[in-house]
Amino acid sequence: MEVILMADTFDELGPVDWLVVEFPGPNFGNGQVAPFLEDLVQRDLIRVLDMVFLRKTEDGTLETAEISDLDPSELGEVRTAEADLAMVLSEQDVMDLAETIAPGHSAAVLVWENQWAAPFGTAVRKAGGQLVASGRIPTQAVIAAFQADADAEAESSEETKEGA
């Protein structure tokens, strides 16, 4: 995914991430997620750079929408962010991401800057450093790892009790 930002516009720029969140049915989660996104923006933790909404009909036909195209009940307060969006996703990006959505589902595509990390990133760049690797561990994998540790600890504790 290509993200193009004008360097003169940003003295400090934090890491930029993107995600696609899929919802069953056509309604983008009934506005239940919007207040949490709005909270992150209001606390200056993130800056939303782009947001696109996708729907796939049962026959696989894709419908795309911008914030202004949707009913307020579908998005809640997120609608107020539209004027500040940079539109960094290309049409090809959107088409590629749409492949991940199941027929009959809707999805929100979100691109954001991690403002909380901007001072650190700026310091790294000024010191001549550059990001050479990055990654994300899915939440489900972290939960599974913690559960496996807890299960192993419980099993070990049980074996200790039996051996005593």
PDB file of C-alpha atoms in Angstrom, residues 13-149:
ATOM      1  CA  LEU A  13       5.148  12.335  11.503  1.00  0.00           C
ATOM      2  CA  GLY A  14       4.456   9.209  13.493  1.00  0.00           C
ATOM      3  CA  PRO A  15       4.210   5.713  12.059  1.00  0.00           C
ATOM      4  CA  VAL A  16       1.300   5.256   9.656  1.00  0.00           C
ATOM      5  CA  ASP A  17      -0.786   2.089   9.907  1.00  0.00           C
ATOM      6  CA  TRP A  18      -3.827   0.733   8.122  1.00  0.00           C
ATOM      7  CA  LEU A  19      -6.414  -1.936   8.758  1.00  0.00           C
ATOM      8  CA  VAL A  20      -9.592  -3.403   7.357  1.00  0.00           C
ATOM      9  CA  VAL A  21     -12.335  -4.237   9.856  1.00  0.00           C
ATOM     10  CA  GLU A  22     -15.103  -6.476   8.542  1.00  0.00           C
ATOM     11  CA  PHE A  23     -18.627  -6.579   9.969  1.00  0.00           C
ATOM     12  CA  PRO A  24     -21.361  -9.110   9.300  1.00  0.00           C
ATOM     13  CA  GLY A  25     -24.137  -7.510   7.290  1.00  0.00           C
ATOM     14  CA  PRO A  26     -24.218  -4.127   5.583  1.00  0.00           C
ATOM     15  CA  ASN A  27     -24.159  -1.691   8.526  1.00  0.00           C
ATOM     16  CA  PHE A  28     -20.502  -1.140   9.566  1.00  0.00           C
ATOM     17  CA  GLY A  29     -21.105  -2.229  13.173  1.00  0.00           C
ATOM     18  CA  ASN A  30     -24.149  -0.018  13.840  1.00  0.00           C
ATOM     19  CA  GLY A  31     -22.015   2.905  15.019  1.00  0.00           C
ATOM     20  CA  GLN A  32     -20.691   0.945  18.016  1.00  0.00           C
ATOM     21  CA  VAL A  33     -17.021   1.418  17.088  1.00  0.00           C
ATOM     22  CA  ALA A  34     -17.158   5.108  16.159  1.00  0.00           C
ATOM     23  CA  PRO A  35     -17.074   6.497  19.742  1.00  0.00           C
ATOM     24  CA  PHE A  36     -13.849   4.624  20.469  1.00  0.00           C
ATOM     25  CA  LEU A  37     -12.183   5.904  17.300  1.00  0.00           C
ATOM     26  CA  GLU A  38     -13.357   9.428  18.100  1.00  0.00           C
ATOM     27  CA  ASP A  39     -11.841   9.121  21.588  1.00  0.00           C
ATOM     28  CA  LEU A  40      -8.429   8.194  20.161  1.00  0.00           C
ATOM     29  CA  VAL A  41      -8.577  11.201  17.839  1.00  0.00           C
ATOM     30  CA  GLN A  42      -9.689  13.614  20.578  1.00  0.00           C
ATOM     31  CA  ARG A  43      -6.836  12.497  22.834  1.00  0.00           C
ATOM     32  CA  ASP A  44      -4.344  13.144  19.994  1.00  0.00           C
ATOM     33  CA  LEU A  45      -3.189   9.530  20.029  1.00  0.00           C
ATOM     34  CA  ILE A  46      -3.980   9.054  16.343  1.00  0.00           C
ATOM     35  CA  ARG A  47      -4.776  11.195  13.312  1.00  0.00           C
ATOM     36  CA  VAL A  48      -7.096   9.591  10.767  1.00  0.00           C
ATOM     37  CA  LEU A  49      -5.552  10.067   7.327  1.00  0.00           C
ATOM     38  CA  ASP A  50      -8.047   8.138   5.223  1.00  0.00           C
ATOM     39  CA  MET A  51     -11.219   6.143   5.705  1.00  0.00           C
ATOM     40  CA  VAL A  52     -13.245   4.215   3.135  1.00  0.00           C
ATOM     41  CA  PHE A  53     -16.316   2.070   3.644  1.00  0.00           C
ATOM     42  CA  LEU A  54     -16.997  -1.035   1.589  1.00  0.00           C
ATOM     43  CA  ARG A  55     -20.007  -3.298   1.198  1.00  0.00           C
ATOM     44  CA  LYS A  56     -20.205  -6.549  -0.700  1.00  0.00           C
ATOM     45  CA  THR A  57     -23.606  -7.782  -1.732  1.00  0.00           C
ATOM     46  CA  GLU A  58     -24.388 -11.479  -1.496  1.00  0.00           C
ATOM     47  CA  ASP A  59     -23.475 -11.850  -5.189  1.00  0.00           C
ATOM     48  CA  GLY A  60     -20.069 -10.213  -4.539  1.00  0.00           C
ATOM     49  CA  THR A  61     -20.807  -6.802  -6.051  1.00  0.00           C
ATOM     50  CA  LEU A  62     -18.684  -4.145  -4.368  1.00  0.00           C
ATOM     51  CA  GLU A  63     -20.078  -0.820  -3.202  1.00  0.00           C
ATOM     52  CA  THR A  64     -17.693   1.855  -1.919  1.00  0.00           C
ATOM     53  CA  ALA A  65     -18.643   4.866   0.170  1.00  0.00           C
ATOM     54  CA  GLU A  66     -17.011   7.860   1.783  1.00  0.00           C
ATOM     55  CA  ILE A  67     -18.121   9.217   5.161  1.00  0.00           C
ATOM     56  CA  SER A  68     -20.524  11.734   3.624  1.00  0.00           C
ATOM     57  CA  ASP A  69     -22.332   8.957   1.730  1.00  0.00           C
ATOM     58  CA  LEU A  70     -23.394   7.134   4.897  1.00  0.00           C
ATOM     59  CA  ASP A  71     -26.204   7.630   7.364  1.00  0.00           C
ATOM     60  CA  PRO A  72     -25.101   9.158  10.714  1.00  0.00           C
ATOM     61  CA  SER A  73     -26.510   6.131  12.571  1.00  0.00           C
ATOM     62  CA  GLU A  74     -23.923   3.942  10.820  1.00  0.00           C
ATOM     63  CA  LEU A  75     -20.939   6.010  11.934  1.00  0.00           C
ATOM     64  CA  GLY A  76     -21.759   8.151  14.926  1.00  0.00           C
ATOM     65  CA  GLU A  77     -19.284  10.976  15.535  1.00  0.00           C
ATOM     66  CA  VAL A  78     -16.752   9.710  12.991  1.00  0.00           C
ATOM     67  CA  ARG A  79     -18.567  11.823  10.366  1.00  0.00           C
ATOM     68  CA  THR A  80     -16.924  14.961  11.792  1.00  0.00           C
ATOM     69  CA  ALA A  81     -13.479  13.743  10.682  1.00  0.00           C
ATOM     70  CA  GLU A  82     -14.179  13.903   6.951  1.00  0.00           C
ATOM     71  CA  ALA A  83     -12.794  17.394   6.328  1.00  0.00           C
ATOM     72  CA  ASP A  84      -9.404  16.390   7.744  1.00  0.00           C
ATOM     73  CA  LEU A  85      -8.864  13.253   5.647  1.00  0.00           C
ATOM     74  CA  ALA A  86      -5.833  13.168   3.360  1.00  0.00           C
ATOM     75  CA  MET A  87      -7.137  10.488   0.977  1.00  0.00           C
ATOM     76  CA  VAL A  88      -3.952   8.403   0.870  1.00  0.00           C
ATOM     77  CA  LEU A  89      -5.542   5.217  -0.476  1.00  0.00           C
ATOM     78  CA  SER A  90      -5.507   4.791  -4.227  1.00  0.00           C
ATOM     79  CA  GLU A  91      -8.385   3.205  -6.118  1.00  0.00           C
ATOM     80  CA  GLN A  92      -6.183   0.135  -6.642  1.00  0.00           C
ATOM     81  CA  ASP A  93      -5.506  -0.072  -2.876  1.00  0.00           C
ATOM     82  CA  VAL A  94      -9.249  -0.097  -2.237  1.00  0.00           C
ATOM     83  CA  MET A  95      -9.867  -2.773  -4.872  1.00  0.00           C
ATOM     84  CA  ASP A  96      -7.086  -4.962  -3.438  1.00  0.00           C
ATOM     85  CA  LEU A  97      -8.413  -4.583   0.107  1.00  0.00           C
ATOM     86  CA  ALA A  98     -11.968  -5.335  -1.032  1.00  0.00           C
ATOM     87  CA  GLU A  99     -10.799  -8.842  -1.922  1.00  0.00           C
ATOM     88  CA  THR A 100     -10.572  -9.617   1.814  1.00  0.00           C
ATOM     89  CA  ILE A 101     -14.284  -8.957   2.453  1.00  0.00           C
ATOM     90  CA  ALA A 102     -16.832 -11.773   2.407  1.00  0.00           C
ATOM     91  CA  PRO A 103     -20.028 -11.405   0.370  1.00  0.00           C
ATOM     92  CA  GLY A 104     -22.868  -9.932   2.419  1.00  0.00           C
ATOM     93  CA  HIS A 105     -20.465  -8.107   4.746  1.00  0.00           C
ATOM     94  CA  SER A 106     -19.347  -4.517   5.188  1.00  0.00           C
ATOM     95  CA  ALA A 107     -15.933  -3.164   6.095  1.00  0.00           C
ATOM     96  CA  ALA A 108     -14.203   0.007   7.165  1.00  0.00           C
ATOM     97  CA  VAL A 109     -10.728   0.693   5.822  1.00  0.00           C
ATOM     98  CA  LEU A 110      -8.778   3.017   8.083  1.00  0.00           C
ATOM     99  CA  VAL A 111      -5.364   4.659   7.603  1.00  0.00           C
ATOM    100  CA  TRP A 112      -4.015   6.559  10.610  1.00  0.00           C
ATOM    101  CA  GLU A 113      -0.906   8.211  11.936  1.00  0.00           C
ATOM    102  CA  ASN A 114       0.233   7.167  15.405  1.00  0.00           C
ATOM    103  CA  GLN A 115       0.682  10.681  16.771  1.00  0.00           C
ATOM    104  CA  TRP A 116       1.841   9.388  20.140  1.00  0.00           C
ATOM    105  CA  ALA A 117       4.977   8.007  18.417  1.00  0.00           C
ATOM    106  CA  ALA A 118       5.789  11.089  16.305  1.00  0.00           C
ATOM    107  CA  PRO A 119       8.376  12.617  18.715  1.00  0.00           C
ATOM    108  CA  PHE A 120      10.234   9.299  18.936  1.00  0.00           C
ATOM    109  CA  GLY A 121      10.164   8.849  15.144  1.00  0.00           C
ATOM    110  CA  THR A 122      11.412  12.391  14.601  1.00  0.00           C
ATOM    111  CA  ALA A 123      14.288  11.818  17.048  1.00  0.00           C
ATOM    112  CA  VAL A 124      15.232   8.600  15.244  1.00  0.00           C
ATOM    113  CA  ARG A 125      15.235  10.354  11.847  1.00  0.00           C
ATOM    114  CA  LYS A 126      17.252  13.333  13.161  1.00  0.00           C
ATOM    115  CA  ALA A 127      19.807  10.892  14.586  1.00  0.00           C
ATOM    116  CA  GLY A 128      20.181   9.307  11.146  1.00  0.00           C
ATOM    117  CA  GLY A 129      18.169   6.212  11.991  1.00  0.00           C
ATOM    118  CA  GLN A 130      15.552   4.569   9.840  1.00  0.00           C
ATOM    119  CA  LEU A 131      12.927   1.900  10.311  1.00  0.00           C
ATOM    120  CA  VAL A 132      14.180  -1.353   8.811  1.00  0.00           C
ATOM    121  CA  ALA A 133      11.582  -3.780  10.126  1.00  0.00           C
ATOM    122  CA  SER A 134       8.175  -3.600  11.701  1.00  0.00           C
ATOM    123  CA  GLY A 135       5.357  -5.969  12.428  1.00  0.00           C
ATOM    124  CA  ARG A 136       2.225  -6.584  14.365  1.00  0.00           C
ATOM    125  CA  ILE A 137       1.201  -9.611  16.385  1.00  0.00           C
ATOM    126  CA  PRO A 138      -2.522 -10.337  16.001  1.00  0.00           C
ATOM    127  CA  THR A 139      -4.466  -9.929  19.246  1.00  0.00           C
ATOM    128  CA  GLN A 140      -5.812 -13.467  18.919  1.00  0.00           C
ATOM    129  CA  ALA A 141      -2.244 -14.829  18.881  1.00  0.00           C
ATOM    130  CA  VAL A 142      -1.320 -12.907  22.048  1.00  0.00           C
ATOM    131  CA  ILE A 143      -4.457 -14.167  23.824  1.00  0.00           C
ATOM    132  CA  ALA A 144      -3.677 -17.728  22.718  1.00  0.00           C
ATOM    133  CA  ALA A 145      -0.085 -17.418  24.007  1.00  0.00           C
ATOM    134  CA  PHE A 146      -1.252 -16.135  27.396  1.00  0.00           C
ATOM    135  CA  GLN A 147      -3.835 -18.931  27.577  1.00  0.00           C
ATOM    136  CA  ALA A 148      -1.213 -21.542  26.703  1.00  0.00           C
ATOM    137  CA  ASP A 149       1.075 -20.184  29.444  1.00  0.00           C
TER     138      ASP A 149
END
